[in-house]
PDB file of C-alpha atoms in Angstrom:
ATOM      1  CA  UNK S 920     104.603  93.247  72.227  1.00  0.00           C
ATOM      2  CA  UNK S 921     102.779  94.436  75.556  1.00  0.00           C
ATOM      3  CA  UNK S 922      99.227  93.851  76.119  1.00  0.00           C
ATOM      4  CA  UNK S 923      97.095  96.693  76.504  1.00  0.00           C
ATOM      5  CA  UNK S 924      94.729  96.743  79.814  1.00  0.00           C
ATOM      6  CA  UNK S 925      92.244  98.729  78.023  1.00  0.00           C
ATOM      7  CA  UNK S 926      90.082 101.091  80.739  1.00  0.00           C
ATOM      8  CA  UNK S 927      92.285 100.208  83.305  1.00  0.00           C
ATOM      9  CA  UNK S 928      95.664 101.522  81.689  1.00  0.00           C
ATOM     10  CA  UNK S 929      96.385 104.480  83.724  1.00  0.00           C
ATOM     11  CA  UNK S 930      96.170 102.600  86.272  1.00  0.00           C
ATOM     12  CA  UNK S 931      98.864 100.029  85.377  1.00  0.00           C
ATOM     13  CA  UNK S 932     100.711 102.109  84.615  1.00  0.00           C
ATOM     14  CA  UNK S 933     101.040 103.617  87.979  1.00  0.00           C
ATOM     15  CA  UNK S 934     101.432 100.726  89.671  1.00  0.00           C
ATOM     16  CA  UNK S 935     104.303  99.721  87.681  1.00  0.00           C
ATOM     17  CA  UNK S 936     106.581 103.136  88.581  1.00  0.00           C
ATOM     18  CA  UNK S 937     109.570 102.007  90.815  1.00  0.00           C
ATOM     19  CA  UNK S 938     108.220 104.016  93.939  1.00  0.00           C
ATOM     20  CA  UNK S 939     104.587 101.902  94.138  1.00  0.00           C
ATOM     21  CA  UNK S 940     106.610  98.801  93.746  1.00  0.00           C
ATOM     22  CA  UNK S 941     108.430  99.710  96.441  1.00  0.00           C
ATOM     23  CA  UNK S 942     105.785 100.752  98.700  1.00  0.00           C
ATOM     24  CA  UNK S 943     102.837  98.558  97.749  1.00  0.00           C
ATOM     25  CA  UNK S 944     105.105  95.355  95.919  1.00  0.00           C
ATOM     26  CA  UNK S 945     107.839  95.002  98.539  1.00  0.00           C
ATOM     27  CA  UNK S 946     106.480  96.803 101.522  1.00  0.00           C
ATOM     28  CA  UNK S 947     102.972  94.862 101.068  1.00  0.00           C
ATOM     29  CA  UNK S 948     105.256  91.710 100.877  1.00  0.00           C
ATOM     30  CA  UNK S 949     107.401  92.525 103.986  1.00  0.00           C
ATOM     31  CA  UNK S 950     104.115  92.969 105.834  1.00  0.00           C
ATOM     32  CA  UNK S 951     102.197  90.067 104.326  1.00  0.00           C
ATOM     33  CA  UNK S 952     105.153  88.233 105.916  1.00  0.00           C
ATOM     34  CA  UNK S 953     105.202  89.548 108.837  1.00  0.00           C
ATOM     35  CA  UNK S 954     101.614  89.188 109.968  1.00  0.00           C
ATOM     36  CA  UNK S 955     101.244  85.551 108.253  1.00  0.00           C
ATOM     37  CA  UNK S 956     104.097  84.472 110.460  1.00  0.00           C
ATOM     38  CA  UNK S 957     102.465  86.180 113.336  1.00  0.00           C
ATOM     39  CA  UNK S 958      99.283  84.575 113.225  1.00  0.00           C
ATOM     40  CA  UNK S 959     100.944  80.833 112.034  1.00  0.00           C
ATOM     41  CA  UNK S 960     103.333  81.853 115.550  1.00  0.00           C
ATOM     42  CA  UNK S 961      99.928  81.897 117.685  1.00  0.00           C
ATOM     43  CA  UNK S 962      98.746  78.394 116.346  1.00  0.00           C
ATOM     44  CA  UNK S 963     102.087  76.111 116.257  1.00  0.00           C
ATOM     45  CA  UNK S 964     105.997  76.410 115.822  1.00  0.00           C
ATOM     46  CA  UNK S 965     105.527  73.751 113.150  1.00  0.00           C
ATOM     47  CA  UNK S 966     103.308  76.150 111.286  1.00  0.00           C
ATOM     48  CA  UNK S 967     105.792  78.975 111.812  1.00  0.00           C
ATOM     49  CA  UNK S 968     108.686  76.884 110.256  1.00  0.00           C
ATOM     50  CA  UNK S 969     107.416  75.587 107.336  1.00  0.00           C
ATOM     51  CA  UNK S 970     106.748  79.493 106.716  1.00  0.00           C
ATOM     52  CA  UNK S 971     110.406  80.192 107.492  1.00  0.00           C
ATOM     53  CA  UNK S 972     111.628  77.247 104.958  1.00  0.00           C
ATOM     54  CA  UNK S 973     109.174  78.658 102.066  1.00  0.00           C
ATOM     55  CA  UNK S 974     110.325  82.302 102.620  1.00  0.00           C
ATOM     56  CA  UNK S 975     113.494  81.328 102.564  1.00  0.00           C
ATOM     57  CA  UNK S 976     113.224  78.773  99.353  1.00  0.00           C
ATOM     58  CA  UNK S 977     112.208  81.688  98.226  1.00  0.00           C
ATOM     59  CA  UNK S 978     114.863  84.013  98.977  1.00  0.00           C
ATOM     60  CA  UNK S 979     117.016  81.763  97.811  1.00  0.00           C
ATOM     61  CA  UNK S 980     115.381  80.709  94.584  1.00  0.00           C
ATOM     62  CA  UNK S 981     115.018  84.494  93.609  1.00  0.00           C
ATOM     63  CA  UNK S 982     118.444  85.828  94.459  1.00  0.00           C
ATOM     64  CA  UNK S 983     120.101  82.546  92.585  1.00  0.00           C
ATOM     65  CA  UNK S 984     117.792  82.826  89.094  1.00  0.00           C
ATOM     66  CA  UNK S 985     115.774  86.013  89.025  1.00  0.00           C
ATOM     67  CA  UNK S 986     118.317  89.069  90.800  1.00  0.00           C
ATOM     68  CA  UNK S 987     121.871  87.541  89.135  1.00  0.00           C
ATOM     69  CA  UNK S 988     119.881  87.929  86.018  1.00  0.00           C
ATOM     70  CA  UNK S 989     118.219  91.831  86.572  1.00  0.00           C
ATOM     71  CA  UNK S 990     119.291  94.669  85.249  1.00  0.00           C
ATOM     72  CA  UNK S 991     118.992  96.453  88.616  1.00  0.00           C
ATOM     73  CA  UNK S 992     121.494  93.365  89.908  1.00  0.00           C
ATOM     74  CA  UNK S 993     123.610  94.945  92.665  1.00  0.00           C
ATOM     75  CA  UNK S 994     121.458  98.025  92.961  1.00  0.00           C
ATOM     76  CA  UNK S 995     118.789  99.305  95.800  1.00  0.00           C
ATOM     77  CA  UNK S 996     116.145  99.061  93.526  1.00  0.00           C
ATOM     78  CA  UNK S 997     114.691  95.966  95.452  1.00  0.00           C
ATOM     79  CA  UNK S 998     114.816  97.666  98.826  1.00  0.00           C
ATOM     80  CA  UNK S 999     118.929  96.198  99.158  1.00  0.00           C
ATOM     81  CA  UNK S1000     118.625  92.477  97.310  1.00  0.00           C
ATOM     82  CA  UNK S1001     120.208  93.346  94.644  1.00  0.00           C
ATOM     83  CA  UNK S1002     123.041  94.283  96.914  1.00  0.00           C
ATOM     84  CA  UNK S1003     123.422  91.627  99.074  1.00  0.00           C
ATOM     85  CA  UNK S1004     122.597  89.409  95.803  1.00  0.00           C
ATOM     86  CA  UNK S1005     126.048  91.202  93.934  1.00  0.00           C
ATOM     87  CA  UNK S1006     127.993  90.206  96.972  1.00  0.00           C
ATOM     88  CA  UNK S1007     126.851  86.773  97.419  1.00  0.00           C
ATOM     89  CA  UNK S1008     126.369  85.867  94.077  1.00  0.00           C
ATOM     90  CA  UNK S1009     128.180  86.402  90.428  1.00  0.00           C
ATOM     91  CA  UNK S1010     126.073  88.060  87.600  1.00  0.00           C
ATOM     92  CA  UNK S1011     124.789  85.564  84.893  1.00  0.00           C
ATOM     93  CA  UNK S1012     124.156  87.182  81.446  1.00  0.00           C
ATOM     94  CA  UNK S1013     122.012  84.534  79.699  1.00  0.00           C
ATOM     95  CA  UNK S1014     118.115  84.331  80.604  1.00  0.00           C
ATOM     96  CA  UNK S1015     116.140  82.735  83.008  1.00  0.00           C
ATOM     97  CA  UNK S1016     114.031  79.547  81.154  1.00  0.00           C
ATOM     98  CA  UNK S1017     110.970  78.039  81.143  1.00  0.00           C
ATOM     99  CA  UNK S1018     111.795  75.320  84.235  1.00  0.00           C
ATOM    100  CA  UNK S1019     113.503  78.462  86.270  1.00  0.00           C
ATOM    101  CA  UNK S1020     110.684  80.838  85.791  1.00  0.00           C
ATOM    102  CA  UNK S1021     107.893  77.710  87.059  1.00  0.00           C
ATOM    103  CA  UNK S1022     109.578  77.280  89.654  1.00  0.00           C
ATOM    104  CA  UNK S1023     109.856  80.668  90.606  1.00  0.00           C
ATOM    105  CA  UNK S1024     106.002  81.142  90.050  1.00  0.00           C
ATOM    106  CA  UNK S1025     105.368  78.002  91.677  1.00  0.00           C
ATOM    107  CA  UNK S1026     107.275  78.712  94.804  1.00  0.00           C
ATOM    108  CA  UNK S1027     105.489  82.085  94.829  1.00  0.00           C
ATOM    109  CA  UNK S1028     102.469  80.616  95.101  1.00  0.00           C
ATOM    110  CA  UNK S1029     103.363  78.057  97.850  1.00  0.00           C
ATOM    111  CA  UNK S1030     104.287  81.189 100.002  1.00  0.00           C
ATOM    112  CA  UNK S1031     101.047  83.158  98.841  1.00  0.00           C
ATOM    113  CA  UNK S1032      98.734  79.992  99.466  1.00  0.00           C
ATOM    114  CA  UNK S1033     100.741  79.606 102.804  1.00  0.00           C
ATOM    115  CA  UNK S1034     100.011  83.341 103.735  1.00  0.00           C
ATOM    116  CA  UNK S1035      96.742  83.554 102.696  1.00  0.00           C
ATOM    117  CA  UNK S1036      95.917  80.488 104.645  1.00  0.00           C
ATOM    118  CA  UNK S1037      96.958  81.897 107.830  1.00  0.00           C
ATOM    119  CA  UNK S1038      95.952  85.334 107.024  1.00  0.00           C
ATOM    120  CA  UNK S1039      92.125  84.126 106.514  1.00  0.00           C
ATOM    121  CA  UNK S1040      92.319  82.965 110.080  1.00  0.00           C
ATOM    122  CA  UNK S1041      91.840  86.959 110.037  1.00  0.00           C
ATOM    123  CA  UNK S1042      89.012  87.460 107.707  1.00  0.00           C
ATOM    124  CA  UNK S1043      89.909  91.460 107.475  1.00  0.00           C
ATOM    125  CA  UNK S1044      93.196  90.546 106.992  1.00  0.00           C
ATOM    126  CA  UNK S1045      92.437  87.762 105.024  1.00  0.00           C
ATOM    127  CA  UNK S1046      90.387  89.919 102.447  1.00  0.00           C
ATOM    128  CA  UNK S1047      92.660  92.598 102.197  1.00  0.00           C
ATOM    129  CA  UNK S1048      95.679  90.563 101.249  1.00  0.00           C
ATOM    130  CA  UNK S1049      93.752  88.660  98.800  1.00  0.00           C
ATOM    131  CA  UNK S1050      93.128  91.869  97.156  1.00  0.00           C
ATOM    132  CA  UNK S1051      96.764  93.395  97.266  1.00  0.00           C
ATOM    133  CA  UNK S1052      98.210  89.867  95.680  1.00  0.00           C
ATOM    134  CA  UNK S1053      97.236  90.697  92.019  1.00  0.00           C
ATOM    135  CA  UNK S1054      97.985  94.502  92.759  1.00  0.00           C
ATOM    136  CA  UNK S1055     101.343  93.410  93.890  1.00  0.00           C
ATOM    137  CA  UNK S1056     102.103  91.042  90.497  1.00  0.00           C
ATOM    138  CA  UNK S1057     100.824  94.045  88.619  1.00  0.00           C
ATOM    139  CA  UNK S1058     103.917  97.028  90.176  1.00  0.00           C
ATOM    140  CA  UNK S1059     106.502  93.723  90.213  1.00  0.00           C
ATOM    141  CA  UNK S1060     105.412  93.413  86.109  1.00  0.00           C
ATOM    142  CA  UNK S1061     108.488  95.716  84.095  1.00  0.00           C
ATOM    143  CA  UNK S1062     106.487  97.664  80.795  1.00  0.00           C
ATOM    144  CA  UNK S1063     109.292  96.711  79.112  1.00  0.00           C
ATOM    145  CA  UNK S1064     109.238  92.813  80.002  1.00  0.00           C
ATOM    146  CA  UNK S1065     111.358  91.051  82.942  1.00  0.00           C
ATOM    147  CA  UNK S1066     115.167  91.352  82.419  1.00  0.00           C
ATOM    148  CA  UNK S1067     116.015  88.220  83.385  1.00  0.00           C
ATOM    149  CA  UNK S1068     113.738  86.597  80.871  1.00  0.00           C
ATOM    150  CA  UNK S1069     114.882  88.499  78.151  1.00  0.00           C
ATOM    151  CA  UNK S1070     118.090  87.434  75.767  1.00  0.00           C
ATOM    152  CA  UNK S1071     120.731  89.800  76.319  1.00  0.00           C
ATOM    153  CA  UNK S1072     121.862  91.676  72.770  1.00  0.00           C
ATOM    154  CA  UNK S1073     125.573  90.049  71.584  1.00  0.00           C
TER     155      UNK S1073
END
């Protein structure tokens, strides 16, 4: 059963069409990254590579539990994961648990907390990702419920 957003329906369900998770989901991501390891770059290298190890506990993390288990596994759909997932990785047909999806949310928040730290160094900046974070979890949330936490039918 989905939960209806009341007023605000139309709305979500925009943001959840492939295209605006593209765009705003992955694209705000990519440059959420990109200026969050700009400004941690101006302040220390330290800073810079404990942003490198959580993006990329995160890469990995995702492409090893959430991707083998999508149904767009070894498509485009994720801007070319799902490709590089199918050729790195084996598909896995049973769901994603409780402890998997935890630490999946929990290591996306590490990385968020991480950005937003640096990115309020910018208050602008700072703001405006702090506004595009739930925006983003909305167009990265499938109407029909996450693939890889759903049981496949036998």
């Amino acid at each position: 059963m989905r939960l209806n957003p009341g007023p605000f329906e139309p709305f979500v369900y925009l943001l959840q069409i492939p295209l605006v998770f593209r765009v705003v989901g992955l694209g705000g991501f990519v440059l959420f990254s990109i200026l969050t390891l700009s400004i941690a770059g101006e302040h220390s290298a330290g800073a810079v590579i404990l942003g490198f190890a959580l993006m990329g506990a995160l890469w990995y993390e995702t492409s090893t539990n959430v991707c083998r288990r999508c149904r767009f596994y070894g498509t485009w759909h994720c801007l070319g994961q799902g490709i590089l997932v199918s050729r790195l990785f084996s598909r896995i047909d049973e769901r994603l648990g409780e402890s998997g999806t935890m630490l999946h949310g929990a290591l996306l928040a590490a990385f968020f907390t991480y950005g937003l730290f640096w990115l309020w160094h910018e208050p602008m900046l700072g703001f405006i990702f702090t506004l595009w974070i739930p925006v983003a979890l909305i167009t990265a949330t499938a109407p029909a419920g996450f693939s890889w936490r759903a049981l496949k039918p036998t």
